[in-house]
């Protein structure tokens, strides 16, 4: 390896917008601010939200997932109309 051409490898502090922070080594040489880390990212926390675009999730649940719930809801609506 040639001497003097490689950047310095320093310890830096990484801070997320959620408030968690940790130390790591980097050639950047300054602290980092992140928007999302493994402590708050939905994929790692399991708190993933379903983004419904154009009602696709609702249509799928109506067609395949909620047949009994849909029938119960229709029965309630019909009882409300008859009163």
Backbone as XML, in Angstrom:
<?xml version="1.0"?>
<chain id="A" units="angstrom">
  <residue number="1" name="UNK">
    <atom name="N" x="0.830" y="-1.185" z="0.000"/>
    <atom name="CA" x="0.000" y="0.000" z="0.000"/>
    <atom name="C" x="0.871" y="1.243" z="0.000"/>
  </residue>
  <residue number="2" name="UNK">
    <atom name="N" x="0.470" y="2.237" z="-0.720"/>
    <atom name="CA" x="1.208" y="3.491" z="-0.749"/>
    <atom name="C" x="0.893" y="4.300" z="0.501"/>
  </residue>
  <residue number="3" name="UNK">
    <atom name="N" x="1.862" y="4.984" z="1.006"/>
    <atom name="CA" x="1.692" y="5.811" z="2.191"/>
    <atom name="C" x="1.193" y="7.198" z="1.801"/>
  </residue>
  <residue number="4" name="UNK">
    <atom name="N" x="0.286" y="7.761" z="2.615"/>
    <atom name="CA" x="-0.150" y="9.138" z="2.445"/>
    <atom name="C" x="-1.280" y="9.366" z="1.456"/>
  </residue>
  <residue number="5" name="UNK">
    <atom name="N" x="-1.833" y="8.334" z="0.827"/>
    <atom name="CA" x="-2.927" y="8.554" z="-0.121"/>
    <atom name="C" x="-4.286" y="8.145" z="0.432"/>
  </residue>
  <residue number="6" name="UNK">
    <atom name="N" x="-4.309" y="7.491" z="1.579"/>
    <atom name="CA" x="-5.566" y="7.002" z="2.144"/>
    <atom name="C" x="-6.128" y="8.013" z="3.136"/>
  </residue>
  <residue number="7" name="UNK">
    <atom name="N" x="-7.450" y="8.221" z="3.138"/>
    <atom name="CA" x="-8.046" y="9.170" z="4.087"/>
    <atom name="C" x="-7.976" y="8.626" z="5.509"/>
  </residue>
  <residue number="8" name="UNK">
    <atom name="N" x="-8.077" y="9.535" z="6.463"/>
    <atom name="CA" x="-8.056" y="9.127" z="7.873"/>
    <atom name="C" x="-9.378" y="8.468" z="8.242"/>
  </residue>
  <residue number="9" name="UNK">
    <atom name="N" x="-9.295" y="7.440" z="9.046"/>
    <atom name="CA" x="-10.456" y="6.682" z="9.503"/>
    <atom name="C" x="-10.719" y="7.106" z="10.937"/>
  </residue>
  <residue number="10" name="UNK">
    <atom name="N" x="-11.755" y="7.956" z="11.159"/>
    <atom name="CA" x="-12.031" y="8.525" z="12.472"/>
    <atom name="C" x="-13.334" y="7.988" z="13.037"/>
  </residue>
  <residue number="11" name="UNK">
    <atom name="N" x="-13.474" y="8.112" z="14.353"/>
    <atom name="CA" x="-14.721" y="7.743" z="15.022"/>
    <atom name="C" x="-15.670" y="8.930" z="14.949"/>
  </residue>
  <residue number="12" name="UNK">
    <atom name="N" x="-16.921" y="8.676" z="14.507"/>
    <atom name="CA" x="-17.930" y="9.730" z="14.408"/>
    <atom name="C" x="-19.177" y="9.313" z="15.169"/>
  </residue>
  <residue number="13" name="UNK">
    <atom name="N" x="-20.035" y="10.275" z="15.451"/>
    <atom name="CA" x="-21.311" y="10.021" z="16.132"/>
    <atom name="C" x="-22.432" y="10.156" z="15.104"/>
  </residue>
  <residue number="14" name="UNK">
    <atom name="N" x="-23.296" y="9.151" z="15.024"/>
    <atom name="CA" x="-24.431" y="9.143" z="14.110"/>
    <atom name="C" x="-25.691" y="9.342" z="14.948"/>
  </residue>
  <residue number="15" name="UNK">
    <atom name="N" x="-26.496" y="10.365" z="14.604"/>
    <atom name="CA" x="-27.710" y="10.682" z="15.348"/>
    <atom name="C" x="-28.903" y="10.640" z="14.401"/>
  </residue>
  <residue number="16" name="UNK">
    <atom name="N" x="-29.962" y="9.974" z="14.826"/>
    <atom name="CA" x="-31.186" y="9.853" z="14.031"/>
    <atom name="C" x="-32.184" y="10.925" z="14.462"/>
  </residue>
  <residue number="17" name="UNK">
    <atom name="N" x="-33.163" y="11.184" z="13.617"/>
    <atom name="CA" x="-34.205" y="12.157" z="13.953"/>
    <atom name="C" x="-35.088" y="11.669" z="15.099"/>
  </residue>
  <residue number="18" name="UNK">
    <atom name="N" x="-35.103" y="10.333" z="15.344"/>
    <atom name="CA" x="-35.893" y="9.800" z="16.457"/>
    <atom name="C" x="-35.190" y="9.982" z="17.794"/>
  </residue>
  <residue number="19" name="UNK">
    <atom name="N" x="-33.893" y="10.359" z="17.760"/>
    <atom name="CA" x="-33.163" y="10.616" z="18.995"/>
    <atom name="C" x="-32.118" y="9.570" z="19.326"/>
  </residue>
  <residue number="20" name="UNK">
    <atom name="N" x="-32.146" y="8.420" z="18.688"/>
    <atom name="CA" x="-31.140" y="7.406" z="18.986"/>
    <atom name="C" x="-29.817" y="7.800" z="18.342"/>
  </residue>
  <residue number="21" name="UNK">
    <atom name="N" x="-28.724" y="7.407" z="18.972"/>
    <atom name="CA" x="-27.411" y="7.728" z="18.428"/>
    <atom name="C" x="-26.450" y="6.586" z="18.725"/>
  </residue>
  <residue number="22" name="UNK">
    <atom name="N" x="-25.425" y="6.484" z="17.922"/>
    <atom name="CA" x="-24.384" y="5.481" z="18.118"/>
    <atom name="C" x="-23.095" y="5.995" z="17.505"/>
  </residue>
  <residue number="23" name="UNK">
    <atom name="N" x="-22.007" y="5.348" z="17.854"/>
    <atom name="CA" x="-20.700" y="5.743" z="17.332"/>
    <atom name="C" x="-20.230" y="4.690" z="16.341"/>
  </residue>
  <residue number="24" name="UNK">
    <atom name="N" x="-19.570" y="5.156" z="15.303"/>
    <atom name="CA" x="-19.010" y="4.281" z="14.284"/>
    <atom name="C" x="-17.757" y="4.932" z="13.726"/>
  </residue>
  <residue number="25" name="UNK">
    <atom name="N" x="-17.069" y="4.232" z="12.855"/>
    <atom name="CA" x="-15.873" y="4.787" z="12.221"/>
    <atom name="C" x="-16.180" y="5.128" z="10.775"/>
  </residue>
  <residue number="26" name="UNK">
    <atom name="N" x="-15.582" y="6.226" z="10.302"/>
    <atom name="CA" x="-15.837" y="6.674" z="8.952"/>
    <atom name="C" x="-14.692" y="7.540" z="8.450"/>
  </residue>
  <residue number="27" name="UNK">
    <atom name="N" x="-14.590" y="7.638" z="7.150"/>
    <atom name="CA" x="-13.624" y="8.552" z="6.544"/>
    <atom name="C" x="-14.239" y="9.933" z="6.342"/>
  </residue>
  <residue number="28" name="UNK">
    <atom name="N" x="-15.513" y="10.094" z="6.664"/>
    <atom name="CA" x="-16.197" y="11.370" z="6.498"/>
    <atom name="C" x="-15.584" y="12.456" z="7.374"/>
  </residue>
  <residue number="29" name="UNK">
    <atom name="N" x="-15.280" y="12.110" z="8.609"/>
    <atom name="CA" x="-14.607" y="13.044" z="9.502"/>
    <atom name="C" x="-15.508" y="13.994" z="10.253"/>
  </residue>
  <residue number="30" name="UNK">
    <atom name="N" x="-16.829" y="13.890" z="10.109"/>
    <atom name="CA" x="-17.764" y="14.744" z="10.855"/>
    <atom name="C" x="-18.968" y="13.908" z="11.269"/>
  </residue>
  <residue number="31" name="UNK">
    <atom name="N" x="-19.743" y="14.420" z="12.205"/>
    <atom name="CA" x="-20.919" y="13.705" z="12.694"/>
    <atom name="C" x="-22.005" y="13.667" z="11.619"/>
  </residue>
  <residue number="32" name="UNK">
    <atom name="N" x="-22.829" y="12.619" z="11.667"/>
    <atom name="CA" x="-23.914" y="12.438" z="10.707"/>
    <atom name="C" x="-25.266" y="12.610" z="11.376"/>
  </residue>
  <residue number="33" name="UNK">
    <atom name="N" x="-26.219" y="13.173" z="10.661"/>
    <atom name="CA" x="-27.613" y="13.252" z="11.088"/>
    <atom name="C" x="-28.444" y="12.453" z="10.102"/>
  </residue>
  <residue number="34" name="UNK">
    <atom name="N" x="-29.179" y="11.454" z="10.594"/>
    <atom name="CA" x="-30.006" y="10.595" z="9.747"/>
    <atom name="C" x="-31.475" y="10.900" z="9.947"/>
  </residue>
  <residue number="35" name="UNK">
    <atom name="N" x="-32.272" y="10.595" z="8.928"/>
    <atom name="CA" x="-33.724" y="10.734" z="9.054"/>
    <atom name="C" x="-34.354" y="9.473" z="9.621"/>
  </residue>
  <residue number="36" name="UNK">
    <atom name="N" x="-33.848" y="8.313" z="9.216"/>
    <atom name="CA" x="-34.416" y="7.033" z="9.637"/>
    <atom name="C" x="-33.273" y="6.087" z="9.983"/>
  </residue>
  <residue number="37" name="UNK">
    <atom name="N" x="-33.398" y="5.399" z="11.117"/>
    <atom name="CA" x="-32.395" y="4.412" z="11.515"/>
    <atom name="C" x="-33.088" y="3.075" z="11.765"/>
  </residue>
  <residue number="38" name="UNK">
    <atom name="N" x="-32.333" y="2.090" z="12.191"/>
    <atom name="CA" x="-32.918" y="0.772" z="12.433"/>
    <atom name="C" x="-33.822" y="0.758" z="13.662"/>
  </residue>
  <residue number="39" name="UNK">
    <atom name="N" x="-33.734" y="1.769" z="14.518"/>
    <atom name="CA" x="-34.601" y="1.834" z="15.704"/>
    <atom name="C" x="-35.991" y="2.361" z="15.369"/>
  </residue>
  <residue number="40" name="UNK">
    <atom name="N" x="-36.110" y="3.143" z="14.290"/>
    <atom name="CA" x="-37.411" y="3.744" z="13.981"/>
    <atom name="C" x="-37.929" y="3.370" z="12.593"/>
  </residue>
  <residue number="41" name="UNK">
    <atom name="N" x="-37.178" y="2.637" z="11.797"/>
    <atom name="CA" x="-37.624" y="2.266" z="10.454"/>
    <atom name="C" x="-38.736" y="1.223" z="10.560"/>
  </residue>
  <residue number="42" name="UNK">
    <atom name="N" x="-39.848" y="1.392" z="9.839"/>
    <atom name="CA" x="-40.982" y="0.471" z="9.941"/>
    <atom name="C" x="-40.635" y="-0.973" z="9.607"/>
  </residue>
  <residue number="43" name="UNK">
    <atom name="N" x="-39.711" y="-1.213" z="8.724"/>
    <atom name="CA" x="-39.344" y="-2.578" z="8.360"/>
    <atom name="C" x="-38.737" y="-3.313" z="9.552"/>
  </residue>
  <residue number="44" name="UNK">
    <atom name="N" x="-37.921" y="-2.632" z="10.340"/>
    <atom name="CA" x="-37.247" y="-3.262" z="11.469"/>
    <atom name="C" x="-38.100" y="-3.267" z="12.731"/>
  </residue>
  <residue number="45" name="UNK">
    <atom name="N" x="-38.995" y="-2.309" z="12.895"/>
    <atom name="CA" x="-39.797" y="-2.232" z="14.110"/>
    <atom name="C" x="-41.072" y="-3.056" z="14.022"/>
  </residue>
  <residue number="46" name="UNK">
    <atom name="N" x="-41.520" y="-3.406" z="12.824"/>
    <atom name="CA" x="-42.754" y="-4.165" z="12.665"/>
    <atom name="C" x="-43.993" y="-3.299" z="12.705"/>
  </residue>
  <residue number="47" name="UNK">
    <atom name="N" x="-43.844" y="-1.997" z="12.701"/>
    <atom name="CA" x="-44.978" y="-1.083" z="12.739"/>
    <atom name="C" x="-45.226" y="-0.504" z="11.360"/>
  </residue>
  <residue number="48" name="UNK">
    <atom name="N" x="-45.213" y="-1.392" z="10.386"/>
    <atom name="CA" x="-45.343" y="-0.955" z="8.999"/>
    <atom name="C" x="-46.794" y="-0.600" z="8.695"/>
  </residue>
  <residue number="49" name="UNK">
    <atom name="N" x="-46.982" y="0.520" z="8.034"/>
    <atom name="CA" x="-48.318" y="0.960" z="7.654"/>
    <atom name="C" x="-48.568" y="0.567" z="6.205"/>
  </residue>
  <residue number="50" name="UNK">
    <atom name="N" x="-49.786" y="0.165" z="5.916"/>
    <atom name="CA" x="-50.147" y="-0.177" z="4.548"/>
    <atom name="C" x="-50.585" y="1.103" z="3.850"/>
  </residue>
  <residue number="51" name="UNK">
    <atom name="N" x="-49.914" y="1.425" z="2.779"/>
    <atom name="CA" x="-50.278" y="2.599" z="2.001"/>
    <atom name="C" x="-51.263" y="2.142" z="0.938"/>
  </residue>
  <residue number="52" name="UNK">
    <atom name="N" x="-52.482" y="2.612" z="1.049"/>
    <atom name="CA" x="-53.537" y="2.193" z="0.134"/>
    <atom name="C" x="-53.622" y="3.178" z="-1.022"/>
  </residue>
  <residue number="53" name="UNK">
    <atom name="N" x="-53.236" y="2.728" z="-2.185"/>
    <atom name="CA" x="-53.325" y="3.575" z="-3.368"/>
    <atom name="C" x="-54.502" y="3.122" z="-4.201"/>
  </residue>
  <residue number="54" name="UNK">
    <atom name="N" x="-55.413" y="3.998" z="-4.425"/>
    <atom name="CA" x="-56.601" y="3.766" z="-5.252"/>
    <atom name="C" x="-57.505" y="2.679" z="-4.691"/>
  </residue>
  <residue number="55" name="UNK">
    <atom name="N" x="-57.513" y="2.471" z="-3.377"/>
    <atom name="CA" x="-58.434" y="1.523" z="-2.752"/>
    <atom name="C" x="-58.133" y="0.064" z="-3.023"/>
  </residue>
  <residue number="56" name="UNK">
    <atom name="N" x="-56.912" y="-0.274" z="-3.396"/>
    <atom name="CA" x="-56.574" y="-1.661" z="-3.733"/>
    <atom name="C" x="-56.691" y="-2.593" z="-2.544"/>
  </residue>
  <residue number="57" name="UNK">
    <atom name="N" x="-56.268" y="-2.130" z="-1.367"/>
    <atom name="CA" x="-56.335" y="-2.978" z="-0.180"/>
    <atom name="C" x="-57.786" y="-3.252" z="0.175"/>
  </residue>
  <residue number="58" name="UNK">
    <atom name="N" x="-58.633" y="-2.240" z="0.137"/>
    <atom name="CA" x="-60.052" y="-2.424" z="0.457"/>
    <atom name="C" x="-60.728" y="-3.374" z="-0.526"/>
  </residue>
  <residue number="59" name="UNK">
    <atom name="N" x="-60.425" y="-3.209" z="-1.802"/>
    <atom name="CA" x="-61.021" y="-4.114" z="-2.795"/>
    <atom name="C" x="-60.578" y="-5.549" z="-2.574"/>
  </residue>
  <residue number="60" name="UNK">
    <atom name="N" x="-59.308" y="-5.749" z="-2.242"/>
    <atom name="CA" x="-58.815" y="-7.098" z="-1.986"/>
    <atom name="C" x="-59.508" y="-7.700" z="-0.772"/>
  </residue>
  <residue number="61" name="UNK">
    <atom name="N" x="-59.630" y="-6.919" z="0.317"/>
    <atom name="CA" x="-60.266" y="-7.440" z="1.520"/>
    <atom name="C" x="-61.744" y="-7.708" z="1.290"/>
  </residue>
  <residue number="62" name="UNK">
    <atom name="N" x="-62.400" y="-6.892" z="0.498"/>
    <atom name="CA" x="-63.807" y="-7.142" z="0.195"/>
    <atom name="C" x="-63.962" y="-8.406" z="-0.636"/>
  </residue>
  <residue number="63" name="UNK">
    <atom name="N" x="-63.046" y="-8.621" z="-1.540"/>
    <atom name="CA" x="-63.165" y="-9.758" z="-2.449"/>
    <atom name="C" x="-62.762" y="-11.072" z="-1.791"/>
  </residue>
  <residue number="64" name="UNK">
    <atom name="N" x="-61.680" y="-11.040" z="-0.979"/>
    <atom name="CA" x="-61.136" y="-12.290" z="-0.449"/>
    <atom name="C" x="-61.138" y="-12.399" z="1.066"/>
  </residue>
  <residue number="65" name="UNK">
    <atom name="N" x="-60.918" y="-11.310" z="1.777"/>
    <atom name="CA" x="-60.627" y="-11.413" z="3.195"/>
    <atom name="C" x="-61.789" y="-11.229" z="4.136"/>
  </residue>
  <residue number="66" name="UNK">
    <atom name="N" x="-62.721" y="-10.396" z="3.805"/>
    <atom name="CA" x="-63.758" y="-10.034" z="4.778"/>
    <atom name="C" x="-65.147" y="-10.427" z="4.308"/>
  </residue>
  <residue number="67" name="UNK">
    <atom name="N" x="-65.305" y="-11.625" z="3.875"/>
    <atom name="CA" x="-66.624" y="-12.041" z="3.393"/>
    <atom name="C" x="-67.629" y="-12.104" z="4.535"/>
  </residue>
  <residue number="68" name="UNK">
    <atom name="N" x="-67.242" y="-12.645" z="5.689"/>
    <atom name="CA" x="-68.189" y="-12.747" z="6.805"/>
    <atom name="C" x="-68.445" y="-11.382" z="7.424"/>
  </residue>
  <residue number="69" name="UNK">
    <atom name="N" x="-67.415" y="-10.543" z="7.507"/>
    <atom name="CA" x="-67.608" y="-9.212" z="8.079"/>
    <atom name="C" x="-68.485" y="-8.366" z="7.161"/>
  </residue>
  <residue number="70" name="UNK">
    <atom name="N" x="-68.333" y="-8.533" z="5.881"/>
    <atom name="CA" x="-69.133" y="-7.778" z="4.925"/>
    <atom name="C" x="-70.596" y="-8.168" z="4.994"/>
  </residue>
  <residue number="71" name="UNK">
    <atom name="N" x="-70.875" y="-9.460" z="5.160"/>
    <atom name="CA" x="-72.258" y="-9.920" z="5.271"/>
    <atom name="C" x="-72.900" y="-9.409" z="6.549"/>
  </residue>
  <residue number="72" name="UNK">
    <atom name="N" x="-72.147" y="-9.388" z="7.631"/>
    <atom name="CA" x="-72.679" y="-8.893" z="8.900"/>
    <atom name="C" x="-72.986" y="-7.398" z="8.794"/>
  </residue>
  <residue number="73" name="UNK">
    <atom name="N" x="-72.146" y="-6.676" z="8.113"/>
    <atom name="CA" x="-72.361" y="-5.246" z="7.947"/>
    <atom name="C" x="-73.601" y="-4.987" z="7.094"/>
  </residue>
  <residue number="74" name="UNK">
    <atom name="N" x="-73.781" y="-5.771" z="6.030"/>
    <atom name="CA" x="-74.954" y="-5.625" z="5.182"/>
    <atom name="C" x="-76.222" y="-5.936" z="5.958"/>
  </residue>
  <residue number="75" name="UNK">
    <atom name="N" x="-76.182" y="-6.950" z="6.825"/>
    <atom name="CA" x="-77.342" y="-7.318" z="7.638"/>
    <atom name="C" x="-77.702" y="-6.171" z="8.591"/>
  </residue>
  <residue number="76" name="UNK">
    <atom name="N" x="-76.687" y="-5.533" z="9.184"/>
    <atom name="CA" x="-76.937" y="-4.414" z="10.082"/>
    <atom name="C" x="-77.570" y="-3.237" z="9.316"/>
  </residue>
  <residue number="77" name="UNK">
    <atom name="N" x="-77.106" y="-2.978" z="8.105"/>
    <atom name="CA" x="-77.647" y="-1.885" z="7.321"/>
    <atom name="C" x="-79.092" y="-2.172" z="6.933"/>
  </residue>
  <residue number="78" name="UNK">
    <atom name="N" x="-79.399" y="-3.414" z="6.598"/>
    <atom name="CA" x="-80.751" y="-3.764" z="6.214"/>
    <atom name="C" x="-81.699" y="-3.657" z="7.415"/>
  </residue>
  <residue number="79" name="UNK">
    <atom name="N" x="-81.225" y="-4.016" z="8.614"/>
    <atom name="CA" x="-82.052" y="-3.897" z="9.808"/>
    <atom name="C" x="-82.314" y="-2.428" z="10.130"/>
  </residue>
  <residue number="80" name="UNK">
    <atom name="N" x="-81.307" y="-1.588" z="9.898"/>
    <atom name="CA" x="-81.482" y="-0.157" z="10.156"/>
    <atom name="C" x="-82.467" y="0.479" z="9.214"/>
  </residue>
  <residue number="81" name="UNK">
    <atom name="N" x="-82.537" y="0.017" z="7.966"/>
    <atom name="CA" x="-83.471" y="0.541" z="6.985"/>
    <atom name="C" x="-84.899" y="0.108" z="7.271"/>
  </residue>
  <residue number="82" name="UNK">
    <atom name="N" x="-85.065" y="-1.101" z="7.799"/>
    <atom name="CA" x="-86.410" y="-1.636" z="8.022"/>
    <atom name="C" x="-87.074" y="-1.014" z="9.252"/>
  </residue>
  <residue number="83" name="UNK">
    <atom name="N" x="-86.303" y="-0.379" z="10.134"/>
    <atom name="CA" x="-86.888" y="0.195" z="11.356"/>
    <atom name="C" x="-87.556" y="1.483" z="11.133"/>
  </residue>
</chain>
